[in-house]
XYZ file of C-alpha atoms in Angstrom:
785
model
C -41.627 11.836 -9.855
C -41.663 15.492 -10.331
C -38.334 17.431 -10.488
C -38.547 21.290 -10.224
C -36.496 21.905 -13.086
C -38.291 25.119 -14.741
C -35.972 27.683 -13.076
C -32.970 25.705 -13.751
C -33.746 25.176 -17.446
C -34.262 28.821 -17.676
C -31.097 29.512 -16.255
C -29.265 27.371 -18.714
C -30.808 28.723 -21.516
C -30.370 32.077 -20.674
C -26.622 31.538 -20.274
C -26.673 29.898 -23.496
C -28.546 32.499 -25.368
C -26.090 35.084 -24.160
C -23.172 33.498 -25.910
C -24.799 32.394 -29.039
C -23.187 35.382 -30.943
C -19.898 33.428 -31.021
C -20.361 31.968 -34.414
C -16.634 30.250 -34.885
C -16.937 26.869 -36.476
C -15.213 23.689 -35.115
C -11.945 22.952 -36.838
C -11.275 19.190 -37.298
C -9.314 17.902 -34.625
C -6.873 14.974 -33.611
C -4.588 14.014 -30.994
C -0.880 13.440 -30.347
C -0.061 10.587 -27.717
C 3.947 9.909 -26.963
C 6.446 8.672 -24.658
C 9.753 10.536 -23.654
C 12.674 8.018 -22.483
C 16.041 8.389 -20.881
C 19.203 7.865 -22.798
C 19.491 4.275 -21.074
C 15.706 3.481 -21.914
C 13.745 4.200 -18.903
C 10.712 6.060 -18.882
C 11.200 9.976 -18.401
C 8.582 11.404 -15.940
C 8.006 14.997 -15.176
C 9.132 16.379 -18.623
C 7.323 19.136 -20.067
C 5.878 18.769 -23.560
C 5.023 21.879 -25.412
C 2.933 22.188 -28.679
C 4.299 25.379 -30.045
C 1.689 27.977 -31.553
C -0.837 26.562 -29.450
C -1.616 26.785 -25.612
C -1.314 23.114 -25.214
C 1.280 21.373 -22.990
C 1.493 18.347 -20.699
C 3.890 16.585 -18.228
C 4.867 13.286 -18.647
C 3.485 10.704 -16.092
C 5.693 7.983 -14.221
C 5.431 5.939 -17.499
C 6.988 8.767 -19.469
C 3.784 8.899 -21.385
C 1.839 12.340 -22.422
C -1.242 13.098 -24.408
C -2.463 16.123 -26.290
C -6.123 16.155 -27.300
C -8.280 18.096 -29.189
C -5.484 19.575 -31.396
C -6.624 21.356 -34.773
C -5.581 19.605 -37.888
C -2.308 21.075 -38.903
C 1.701 21.085 -38.833
C 3.263 21.870 -35.591
C 6.311 22.135 -33.761
C 6.647 19.840 -30.691
C 8.733 20.644 -27.945
C 10.320 18.435 -25.117
C 12.065 20.262 -22.473
C 14.069 19.596 -19.406
C 15.674 22.269 -17.245
C 19.742 22.462 -17.809
C 19.661 19.975 -20.790
C 19.181 20.116 -24.626
C 15.619 20.813 -25.832
C 14.128 18.571 -28.357
C 11.941 19.585 -31.329
C 9.824 17.306 -33.753
C 7.699 18.510 -36.481
C 4.381 16.718 -36.244
C 1.423 16.739 -38.598
C -2.131 16.257 -37.040
C -5.033 14.913 -38.967
C -8.365 15.132 -38.492
C -10.092 12.380 -36.329
C -6.711 10.597 -35.778
C -3.994 9.963 -33.480
C -0.408 10.144 -33.908
C 2.310 8.501 -31.952
C 5.795 10.101 -31.098
C 8.665 8.955 -29.049
C 11.540 11.188 -27.761
C 14.905 9.946 -26.242
C 16.729 12.484 -24.017
C 20.384 12.853 -23.915
C 20.077 12.149 -20.258
C 20.435 9.020 -18.004
C 18.084 7.732 -15.479
C 20.250 9.052 -12.461
C 20.607 12.183 -13.983
C 16.905 12.721 -14.566
C 16.117 11.819 -10.691
C 18.315 14.577 -10.043
C 16.695 17.017 -12.476
C 12.908 16.050 -10.902
C 14.125 17.059 -7.508
C 14.083 20.582 -8.511
C 11.671 20.725 -11.610
C 10.200 24.152 -11.866
C 6.358 23.388 -12.619
C 2.895 24.001 -11.027
C 3.373 20.448 -9.459
C 0.577 20.724 -7.056
C -1.919 21.644 -10.070
C -3.065 18.276 -11.438
C -6.574 18.807 -12.638
C -6.777 16.195 -15.142
C -8.937 13.174 -14.106
C -11.539 11.203 -15.760
C -13.572 10.631 -12.439
C -15.365 13.859 -12.178
C -17.262 13.553 -15.389
C -16.364 10.136 -16.630
C -15.316 11.836 -19.727
C -11.978 12.707 -21.175
C -12.493 16.643 -20.879
C -10.445 19.382 -19.293
C -10.788 21.137 -16.075
C -11.850 24.247 -18.274
C -14.381 22.379 -20.194
C -15.838 20.949 -17.298
C -19.013 22.874 -15.839
C -18.332 21.384 -12.257
C -16.022 22.313 -9.450
C -13.513 20.090 -7.847
C -10.284 19.933 -6.017
C -7.378 17.549 -6.744
C -5.055 16.814 -3.769
C -1.746 15.351 -5.042
C 0.566 12.791 -3.542
C 3.515 15.776 -4.211
C 1.636 18.122 -1.737
C 1.032 15.296 0.839
C 4.610 14.307 0.639
C 5.753 17.849 1.390
C 3.368 17.896 4.258
C 4.557 14.656 5.515
C 1.140 13.555 5.387
C 0.364 10.440 7.707
C -3.279 10.884 8.662
C -5.996 10.920 5.623
C -7.758 13.768 6.982
C -4.826 15.862 6.760
C -4.735 15.519 3.260
C -8.253 16.423 2.612
C -8.152 19.401 4.466
C -5.963 21.081 1.546
C -9.403 21.683 -0.636
C -11.182 24.775 -0.480
C -14.090 24.959 1.896
C -14.319 21.513 3.577
C -14.016 20.470 7.427
C -12.288 17.002 7.750
C -11.917 16.752 11.298
C -14.767 14.102 12.066
C -13.472 10.703 13.324
C -15.589 8.323 15.166
C -14.735 5.454 17.674
C -13.493 3.091 14.952
C -11.524 5.519 13.077
C -13.745 5.917 10.178
C -13.831 9.529 8.923
C -16.020 11.640 7.002
C -16.145 15.136 5.459
C -18.449 18.393 5.677
C -18.596 19.938 2.148
C -20.848 22.628 1.769
C -22.595 22.198 4.856
C -23.381 18.658 4.312
C -21.656 15.451 5.673
C -20.160 13.147 3.209
C -18.733 9.856 4.235
C -15.486 8.421 2.533
C -17.244 6.082 0.015
C -15.552 6.383 -3.248
C -12.096 4.352 -4.322
C -11.306 4.924 -8.106
C -14.665 5.961 -8.709
C -16.758 3.009 -7.388
C -18.152 2.543 -4.133
C -15.548 1.177 -1.445
C -17.224 2.297 1.951
C -13.909 2.753 4.208
C -15.281 2.047 7.908
C -12.033 2.381 9.606
C -8.930 4.596 9.119
C -7.446 4.986 5.550
C -3.921 4.539 5.233
C -2.471 7.144 2.727
C 0.541 4.830 1.523
C -1.350 3.714 -1.274
C -2.988 7.258 -2.360
C -2.132 8.723 -5.427
C -4.401 11.605 -5.354
C -7.622 12.729 -3.598
C -10.490 14.257 -5.625
C -13.077 16.353 -3.753
C -15.683 16.867 -6.033
C -18.324 19.538 -5.297
C -21.804 19.775 -5.473
C -24.854 16.745 -5.388
C -23.503 14.598 -8.098
C -25.850 11.951 -8.040
C -26.231 11.898 -12.021
C -22.780 10.080 -12.459
C -22.250 8.527 -9.046
C -25.718 7.756 -7.790
C -27.621 7.871 -4.355
C -25.285 5.114 -3.000
C -22.180 7.138 -3.300
C -22.918 11.030 -2.703
C -23.913 13.459 -0.299
C -25.369 16.916 -1.180
C -22.373 18.671 -0.672
C -20.348 16.489 -2.932
C -17.847 13.428 -2.887
C -14.490 12.451 -1.929
C -12.706 10.040 -4.183
C -9.432 8.643 -3.674
C -7.404 7.379 -6.580
C -5.025 4.741 -5.773
C -1.351 4.112 -7.054
C -0.955 2.403 -10.399
C 2.423 0.240 -11.965
C 4.572 1.811 -14.294
C 7.338 0.429 -16.305
C 10.581 1.437 -14.200
C 12.239 -0.362 -11.333
C 11.693 1.845 -8.303
C 11.336 1.383 -4.685
C 10.968 3.834 -1.591
C 11.163 2.846 1.955
C 9.854 5.552 4.511
C 10.357 5.557 8.215
C 8.600 8.261 10.335
C 8.786 8.736 13.835
C 7.477 11.566 16.250
C 5.288 12.511 19.073
C 3.019 10.147 20.855
C 5.548 7.224 20.179
C 4.537 7.615 16.268
C 6.607 4.789 14.426
C 5.595 4.286 10.903
C 7.303 2.121 8.074
C 5.806 2.346 4.518
C 7.329 0.613 1.463
C 6.631 1.256 -2.032
C 7.961 -1.144 -4.533
C 7.478 -0.923 -8.375
C 8.793 -3.340 -11.074
C 7.962 -4.495 -14.528
C 7.512 -8.266 -14.595
C 8.628 -9.020 -18.046
C 11.226 -7.529 -20.886
C 8.540 -6.093 -22.885
C 7.362 -4.369 -19.639
C 3.685 -5.300 -20.392
C 3.119 -6.987 -17.046
C 3.796 -4.317 -14.212
C 3.531 -4.951 -10.434
C 3.331 -2.286 -7.716
C 3.159 -3.070 -4.102
C 2.478 -0.705 -1.303
C 2.915 -1.629 2.523
C 2.593 0.021 5.861
C 3.027 -0.505 9.497
C 1.734 2.172 11.599
C 1.789 2.511 15.604
C 0.918 5.331 17.764
C -0.148 6.143 21.240
C -3.292 8.639 21.676
C -2.509 12.108 23.171
C -5.404 11.830 25.700
C -5.023 9.868 29.147
C -5.660 6.542 27.168
C -5.581 5.158 23.593
C -3.462 3.718 20.800
C -3.443 2.293 17.636
C -1.311 -0.643 15.787
C -2.320 -0.606 12.008
C -1.180 -2.951 9.176
C -1.848 -2.347 5.756
C -0.951 -4.537 2.262
C -1.834 -3.141 -1.132
C -0.442 -5.219 -4.556
C -1.401 -3.835 -7.813
C -0.921 -5.825 -11.144
C -1.423 -4.178 -14.739
C -1.020 -6.374 -18.030
C -0.996 -4.405 -21.356
C -2.289 -7.085 -23.824
C -1.855 -5.005 -27.073
C -2.562 -1.344 -27.977
C -6.183 -1.804 -27.586
C -6.738 -3.818 -24.513
C -5.384 -3.652 -20.735
C -6.124 -5.068 -17.426
C -5.539 -3.908 -14.162
C -6.355 -5.734 -10.703
C -5.552 -4.414 -7.287
C -6.278 -5.381 -3.345
C -6.059 -3.696 -0.109
C -6.133 -5.565 2.863
C -5.669 -3.771 6.296
C -6.005 -4.702 9.885
C -6.552 -1.741 12.389
C -6.049 -2.707 16.307
C -6.456 -0.462 19.303
C -8.692 1.330 21.318
C -11.535 3.443 20.175
C -10.638 6.769 19.052
C -10.554 9.339 21.709
C -14.059 11.028 21.262
C -13.439 13.020 24.638
C -16.600 14.209 26.724
C -19.937 14.087 25.011
C -21.788 17.268 25.879
C -25.320 17.108 26.669
C -26.798 20.788 26.179
C -29.884 20.264 27.540
C -28.565 18.931 31.015
C -25.821 21.595 31.211
C -27.494 25.038 30.578
C -24.328 26.915 32.084
C -22.321 25.590 29.629
C -22.661 27.137 26.232
C -19.464 25.986 24.251
C -16.594 23.046 23.914
C -14.389 25.697 25.326
C -16.247 25.184 28.948
C -15.212 21.333 28.755
C -11.630 22.280 28.476
C -10.430 20.956 31.704
C -11.468 17.473 30.224
C -9.502 17.932 26.701
C -6.971 15.151 27.592
C -9.379 13.007 29.172
C -11.259 10.081 27.647
C -12.579 8.063 31.100
C -11.843 5.038 29.236
C -9.052 2.546 29.662
C -6.713 0.445 27.180
C -8.588 -2.451 28.047
C -11.388 -1.502 25.708
C -9.785 -2.706 22.237
C -11.099 -3.656 18.837
C -9.715 -5.406 15.558
C -10.826 -4.219 12.358
C -9.955 -6.311 9.627
C -11.057 -5.027 6.122
C -10.500 -5.536 2.495
C -10.923 -3.995 -1.297
C -10.625 -5.786 -4.455
C -10.658 -3.949 -7.388
C -10.371 -4.782 -11.309
C -10.745 -2.904 -14.407
C -10.535 -3.962 -18.184
C -10.143 -1.238 -20.779
C -10.608 -1.677 -24.624
C -10.143 0.846 -27.343
C -12.329 0.265 -30.320
C -10.544 3.002 -32.366
C -9.357 6.370 -31.744
C -13.105 7.606 -30.841
C -14.351 4.806 -29.244
C -13.570 3.066 -26.047
C -15.041 0.703 -23.183
C -14.278 0.342 -19.320
C -15.451 -2.207 -17.347
C -14.711 -1.995 -13.459
C -15.688 -4.073 -10.477
C -14.927 -3.373 -6.673
C -15.732 -5.744 -3.672
C -14.681 -4.485 -0.147
C -15.899 -4.489 3.569
C -15.054 -5.255 6.743
C -15.523 -8.264 9.196
C -15.079 -7.027 12.678
C -15.734 -9.169 15.650
C -15.709 -8.384 19.172
C -15.412 -4.646 18.804
C -15.512 -2.627 22.201
C -16.809 0.869 21.788
C -17.052 3.522 24.867
C -19.511 6.587 25.160
C -19.067 8.842 28.165
C -22.146 11.244 28.457
C -22.230 14.330 30.881
C -25.664 13.992 32.826
C -25.355 16.905 34.871
C -22.505 19.338 36.650
C -20.736 16.607 38.272
C -22.393 13.177 37.008
C -21.573 11.008 33.916
C -22.440 7.971 32.677
C -19.914 5.457 30.981
C -21.702 3.130 28.482
C -19.805 0.106 26.784
C -20.804 -1.380 23.564
C -19.965 -4.828 22.289
C -20.172 -4.540 18.425
C -19.874 -7.688 15.802
C -20.099 -5.882 12.264
C -20.170 -7.748 9.062
C -20.427 -5.728 5.905
C -19.585 -5.571 2.355
C -20.403 -3.687 -0.924
C -20.185 -4.865 -4.517
C -20.153 -2.548 -7.469
C -19.707 -3.101 -11.097
C -19.736 -0.592 -13.910
C -19.598 -0.561 -17.439
C -18.959 2.730 -19.549
C -18.786 3.319 -23.317
C -16.874 6.584 -24.150
C -17.142 8.126 -27.686
C -16.689 11.063 -29.718
C -18.667 11.931 -32.882
C -20.063 14.810 -34.699
C -23.555 15.831 -35.710
C -23.140 18.272 -38.327
C -20.688 20.983 -37.180
C -21.141 20.024 -33.495
C -18.792 17.851 -31.969
C -19.899 15.377 -29.059
C -18.383 13.754 -26.533
C -20.422 10.964 -24.551
C -20.445 8.399 -22.023
C -23.147 5.683 -21.612
C -22.783 3.676 -18.560
C -24.781 1.226 -16.407
C -23.786 0.233 -12.727
C -25.100 -2.266 -10.225
C -24.385 -1.636 -6.520
C -25.028 -4.236 -3.727
C -24.961 -2.773 0.022
C -25.104 -5.875 2.347
C -25.125 -5.997 6.127
C -24.639 -9.817 7.032
C -25.777 -10.500 10.752
C -24.605 -7.755 13.018
C -24.638 -8.092 16.644
C -24.808 -5.610 19.599
C -24.592 -5.591 23.222
C -24.924 -2.158 25.061
C -24.979 -1.632 28.842
C -24.298 1.104 31.426
C -21.029 0.212 32.874
C -21.296 2.862 35.792
C -21.910 6.431 36.573
C -18.902 8.685 37.933
C -18.031 12.035 39.117
C -16.222 13.274 36.102
C -14.781 16.460 38.069
C -12.351 14.246 40.155
C -8.992 13.791 38.847
C -9.393 10.304 38.436
C -12.191 7.686 37.864
C -12.770 3.883 38.560
C -10.723 1.842 36.110
C -12.669 -0.095 33.406
C -11.240 -3.589 33.239
C -11.817 -6.145 30.642
C -12.660 -8.740 33.231
C -15.665 -6.773 34.446
C -16.726 -5.693 31.061
C -16.829 -9.555 29.819
C -18.578 -10.460 33.138
C -21.478 -8.102 32.173
C -21.531 -9.089 28.804
C -21.978 -12.694 29.582
C -24.813 -11.865 31.492
C -26.542 -9.732 29.081
C -28.939 -10.678 26.050
C -28.215 -9.086 22.607
C -29.489 -5.509 22.224
C -29.838 -5.748 18.550
C -29.082 -8.597 15.615
C -29.881 -7.473 12.063
C -29.235 -8.000 8.668
C -29.801 -5.608 5.786
C -29.561 -5.513 1.889
C -29.994 -2.667 -0.763
C -29.696 -3.365 -4.377
C -29.200 -0.324 -6.767
C -29.243 -0.478 -10.632
C -28.401 2.603 -12.482
C -28.207 3.764 -16.199
C -26.980 7.144 -17.109
C -25.807 9.191 -19.930
C -23.904 12.293 -20.538
C -22.902 14.410 -23.612
C -20.787 17.284 -23.874
C -21.582 19.206 -26.977
C -19.316 21.846 -28.616
C -21.741 24.606 -29.854
C -18.949 26.455 -30.868
C -14.832 25.999 -30.412
C -15.261 28.002 -27.003
C -19.004 27.193 -26.109
C -19.799 23.965 -24.735
C -22.868 22.495 -23.052
C -23.333 19.426 -20.831
C -26.426 17.261 -20.891
C -26.566 14.276 -18.256
C -29.450 12.244 -17.053
C -29.613 9.193 -14.604
C -32.214 6.684 -13.912
C -31.950 4.688 -10.543
C -33.982 1.626 -9.622
C -33.456 1.056 -5.739
C -34.666 -2.129 -4.175
C -34.212 -2.064 -0.512
C -34.726 -5.756 1.146
C -35.267 -3.655 4.443
C -33.703 -4.784 7.840
C -34.597 -7.937 9.481
C -34.377 -8.247 13.311
C -32.970 -11.576 14.156
C -34.314 -11.729 17.326
C -37.940 -11.366 16.455
C -37.850 -12.231 12.438
C -39.227 -9.057 11.654
C -38.419 -7.233 8.453
C -38.953 -3.416 8.112
C -38.060 -0.592 5.730
C -38.302 -2.737 2.458
C -39.030 -0.381 -0.579
C -38.836 -0.491 -4.180
C -37.981 2.875 -5.690
C -37.284 4.708 -9.298
C -35.914 8.107 -9.705
C -34.360 10.450 -12.087
C -31.557 12.953 -11.598
C -30.482 15.373 -14.246
C -27.534 17.280 -14.663
C -27.069 20.591 -16.785
C -23.948 22.642 -17.510
C -22.762 25.306 -19.645
C -18.900 26.719 -20.276
C -17.681 29.194 -22.336
C -13.860 29.704 -22.738
C -13.589 33.570 -22.661
C -9.612 32.971 -23.582
C -9.191 29.391 -25.276
C -7.619 27.184 -22.732
C -6.882 29.665 -20.432
C -10.195 31.325 -18.890
C -13.876 30.128 -18.860
C -17.067 30.960 -17.625
C -19.419 28.192 -16.426
C -22.870 27.374 -14.904
C -24.570 24.275 -13.963
C -27.343 22.478 -12.447
C -26.921 19.524 -10.330
C -29.383 17.097 -8.849
C -28.916 14.394 -6.013
C -31.348 12.460 -3.762
C -31.041 9.827 -1.101
C -33.708 7.241 0.011
C -33.465 6.034 3.573
C -34.667 2.693 4.859
C -35.102 4.033 8.393
C -38.484 4.178 9.539
C -40.326 6.959 11.491
C -41.909 6.552 14.686
C -45.058 4.991 13.274
C -43.198 2.280 11.228
C -43.493 4.210 8.026
C -40.698 4.581 5.227
C -39.706 8.082 4.445
C -39.749 10.127 1.052
C -36.705 10.619 -0.324
C -34.651 13.569 0.339
C -34.155 15.763 -2.944
C -31.197 18.331 -3.492
C -30.711 20.831 -6.398
C -28.093 23.026 -6.809
C -27.645 26.269 -9.023
C -23.663 27.226 -9.510
C -21.824 29.758 -11.505
C -18.374 30.720 -11.579
C -14.907 31.304 -13.358
C -11.868 29.041 -13.816
C -8.350 30.168 -14.865
C -5.429 28.198 -16.118
C -2.647 30.855 -17.330
C 1.264 31.111 -18.055
C 1.339 27.330 -18.835
C -0.447 26.241 -15.934
C 1.527 28.121 -13.560
C -1.837 29.796 -12.238
C -4.494 27.870 -11.697
C -7.815 29.310 -9.970
C -11.436 28.658 -9.510
C -14.189 31.002 -7.666
C -17.987 30.025 -7.580
C -20.941 30.784 -6.239
C -23.510 28.043 -5.446
C -27.101 27.457 -4.035
C -28.149 24.033 -2.768
C -31.813 23.246 -1.414
C -32.661 19.977 -0.146
C -36.130 19.037 0.714
C -37.828 16.682 2.755
C -34.892 16.725 4.951
C -34.449 13.930 7.809
C -33.348 14.847 11.023
C -33.304 13.394 14.611
C -36.856 13.500 16.494
C -36.363 16.340 19.165
C -38.609 14.331 21.176
C -37.158 10.718 20.753
C -33.706 10.468 19.631
C -34.129 6.657 18.378
C -36.322 8.023 15.770
C -36.093 10.460 12.642
C -38.512 12.832 11.447
C -38.903 14.394 7.675
C -40.055 17.885 8.240
C -37.715 20.280 6.639
C -35.763 22.095 3.852
C -32.607 22.927 4.003
C -30.480 25.873 2.129
C -26.934 26.068 1.673
C -25.731 29.071 0.062
C -21.890 29.998 -0.455
C -18.878 31.097 -2.426
C -15.451 29.431 -2.959
C -12.397 30.276 -4.262
C -9.147 28.245 -4.974
C -5.638 29.244 -6.095
C -2.458 26.918 -6.905
C 0.209 28.860 -8.190
C 3.903 28.713 -9.053
C 4.887 32.345 -9.505
C 8.502 31.777 -9.282
C 10.752 28.659 -9.892
C 10.836 26.846 -6.783
C 7.835 28.548 -4.910
C 4.638 26.678 -4.861
C 1.349 28.156 -3.355
C -2.096 26.212 -2.527
C -4.825 28.301 -0.906
C -8.555 28.140 -0.538
C -11.474 30.046 0.980
C -15.169 28.774 1.845
C -18.076 30.788 2.849
C -21.213 28.875 3.557
C -24.310 30.258 4.646
C -26.717 27.212 5.565
C -30.274 27.411 7.145
C -33.393 25.287 7.915
C -35.886 27.259 5.656
C -38.661 25.074 6.845
C -38.461 22.886 9.831
C -39.693 22.270 13.300
C -40.283 25.871 15.069
C -37.372 24.816 17.406
C -34.774 24.886 14.363
C -36.271 26.895 11.716
C -34.117 29.751 10.706
C -31.380 27.990 12.713
C -27.853 26.871 11.205
C -27.353 23.106 10.927
C -25.212 21.664 13.149
C -21.356 21.376 11.892
C -21.331 23.841 9.232
C -18.852 26.487 9.976
C -19.422 29.838 8.043
C -15.768 30.483 7.033
C -13.283 28.299 6.232
C -9.300 29.060 4.846
C -6.571 26.483 4.115
C -3.181 27.572 2.620
C 0.334 26.041 1.784
C 3.091 27.911 0.813
C 6.314 26.148 0.186
C 9.952 26.914 -1.370
C 12.506 24.733 -2.750
C 16.170 25.631 -3.574
C 16.461 24.772 -7.207
C 20.290 25.583 -7.901
C 23.442 25.788 -5.573
C 25.002 23.262 -3.314
C 21.762 22.945 -1.324
C 19.107 22.512 -4.109
C 16.551 20.261 -3.022
C 16.293 22.156 0.309
C 12.777 23.226 1.057
C 10.511 25.001 3.606
C 6.791 24.705 3.948
C 4.098 26.641 6.011
C 0.436 26.683 6.198
C -2.684 26.029 8.160
C -6.340 26.010 8.394
C -8.950 28.413 9.853
C -12.348 27.364 10.852
C -15.027 29.854 12.036
C -17.447 28.891 14.938
C -20.039 26.283 14.404
C -22.958 24.929 16.226
C -22.659 21.538 17.731
C -26.678 21.160 17.527
C -29.408 21.962 15.510
C -30.732 24.245 18.109
C -27.775 26.380 18.131
C -27.634 26.407 21.856
C -24.010 24.943 21.971
C -20.895 25.714 19.823
C -17.829 24.272 18.529
C -15.281 27.309 18.739
C -13.422 28.950 15.968
C -9.544 27.788 15.520
C -6.608 28.450 13.650
C -4.125 25.755 13.123
C -0.518 26.341 11.615
C 1.710 23.717 10.477
C 5.328 23.855 9.022
C 7.740 21.291 7.415
C 11.578 21.329 6.591
C 12.603 18.676 3.861
C 15.845 17.952 1.751
C 14.951 15.961 -1.554
C 17.644 14.269 -3.067
C 17.873 11.432 -5.930
C 18.585 8.524 -3.412
C 17.014 10.014 -0.285
C 14.885 12.359 1.377
C 14.592 13.907 4.830
C 11.874 15.717 6.533
C 10.593 17.354 9.789
C 7.366 18.664 10.418
C 5.666 20.503 13.318
C 1.720 20.513 13.449
C -0.404 22.867 15.367
C 2.420 25.243 16.034
C 0.578 27.412 18.249
C -0.469 24.551 20.415
C -4.305 25.385 19.896
C -7.230 23.395 21.678
C -9.683 22.732 19.107
C -12.629 20.326 18.255
C -13.903 18.285 15.580
C -17.618 18.593 14.671
C -18.837 16.076 17.085
C -16.934 17.476 20.058
C -13.853 15.305 19.557
C -10.623 16.991 21.062
C -7.886 17.228 18.273
C -3.949 16.790 18.765
C -2.163 19.407 20.460
C 1.509 20.542 18.990
C 3.202 17.479 17.448
C 6.448 16.774 15.913
C 7.431 14.041 13.217
C 10.521 13.356 11.186
C 10.826 10.976 8.242
C 13.508 9.378 6.273
C 12.826 7.890 2.626
C 15.662 5.771 0.813
C 14.945 5.514 -2.851
C 16.368 2.873 -4.978
């Protein structure tokens, strides 16, 4: 396989040469790991730790732990500070290639600490430290890739109950797609990406994702095939949800949320150590979510349960296992009227379908049950201060029987077809991953490396479909004949199966990534992945014929360079990323397609200043995808592979805490996407569902002193420019601006919140024409124990 690397290698080499005048030698380094406790022996989270005479600082996690890496050998003053209480100082001596351990005990009780946490002054929405993006312990300023992290604190302030509402806080993404069974996806840099990743492993969520067990959401930009493989990424990026972990303090939160359209949601988050040494920890999250649709019919009744157990064997070894079990019941997600641009020449926009915004033309008789599961396990082992091992596993899927799905399609100015489908779907995915992380020196060059292998099996067990035309109706009338379950069952009993299939795809991957410190401030990342894909094809159980089987091998490289203009504060970066995708779909002649191949060039600036009170990223990218698949314009049952898509753009993100109590999250994305080589009907056109401009913003202020401390107000929203509904660019999704606000009162033992979404009561649509909710209200009460 030939990979067009020449211009990308020249790009990286040119940047490298431009920085070679920097000759500062790497100083020997060590690390500081510590824990902060309250006066009564409990963990002290959200405490600021600063290493004086350096720019290094950290905030303790829920277990009261912190770590400061890459500290040059020497003696320092370590300062632990908490607003309104005595600052603690301790002298520490860091030795080369060693980790020292320290413990602090505050003159503050657990109850006092909870009061302080409510009004802590820090950039609490800027939590960029994550292992998942590079599978290496490197900081945001050392990473040549762009990513956004959406924290649980931001989700809590916005009173988020819908996973899609959380993801829209990332710069340059559209999260409004939701298909009939509740599954959602995200448009990133002009490309659609499904919600594949959970804790860095494939856990394809085929239904609604419940937010109660989400610690943070990582939106990783660009075709990241090198570390995640073709089974997990799109060309625009990937979305990884990180679930909550146990910590060593007894704590329980119970939240009830009620609001518009009969919203009734109860969630529980319970955490407890199970032994006196606090080596065995348990955390359980559970939720029950009920709501009616805002359209003429529709409802959901969802249940979710997620226990997590961790066990610290000793200082070197630890285990973690968790599970998510969910049951979603209700009607198909209201998709509204499916436009048919070819049959409706007078209608050019979803705005022309505004009279049908609240109509579904369906009924509450068409219900489905989606039982699903994810089981995750991890073992971490530390060989020494430099080398460690991580083994992880995920098994997840659904076993959904008798799903009833509904599709209305406009045939002309008055006539609509109403199609019903019965869908029995059985799917699971298994992934096993083994990573070895290490740090070593070759001469004066410091290396941080990950070497890994993974295995992924995607299996669709016997899946059966029955599809039929229920009727055709005049959709301009105020009502249409009611769809009854009795008539649906009668028709289904008379019909043969439309489709019955099984499929299986196995992926074997091996990869390595190395971050080399050429100097103290100049870093180069070199990464490569080898993928072996074995598709067993899709077997038609009605005919016994198997099609789409293939065996393929592919290489996926990744190159990056970072120069820290101001150490630990300002860096410039560039990268070359690669991704690919094989499809078992066949063309009209029964042949397997070639792989789609994506290559990205990107460069930009990252900023973290004033003890991370200001965090910002600005970047320009250029992605080209060759051998692009698209729907055959002459027969929508098939795909054709005749094009190249190019997506260029600019993104900027700002997360700031300029004043005590004031927090700002803002993002802007501009994307210019085109089919540069394709069928003449779409060549030069913009791909469907790719708006050019997107803005997200959230500004909140929380009172930090006085009688009403903990009282806060938040305001923000999203803007999307006009996008096209189809590749021919004859039908549009209009631009929209949606504004939201929340008021909250946070105290050590309770939290009250009220939010209003879509303040202006805008009418707007998702990328596939699905109407979005009008103005809605919600209120929540949280009790803390």
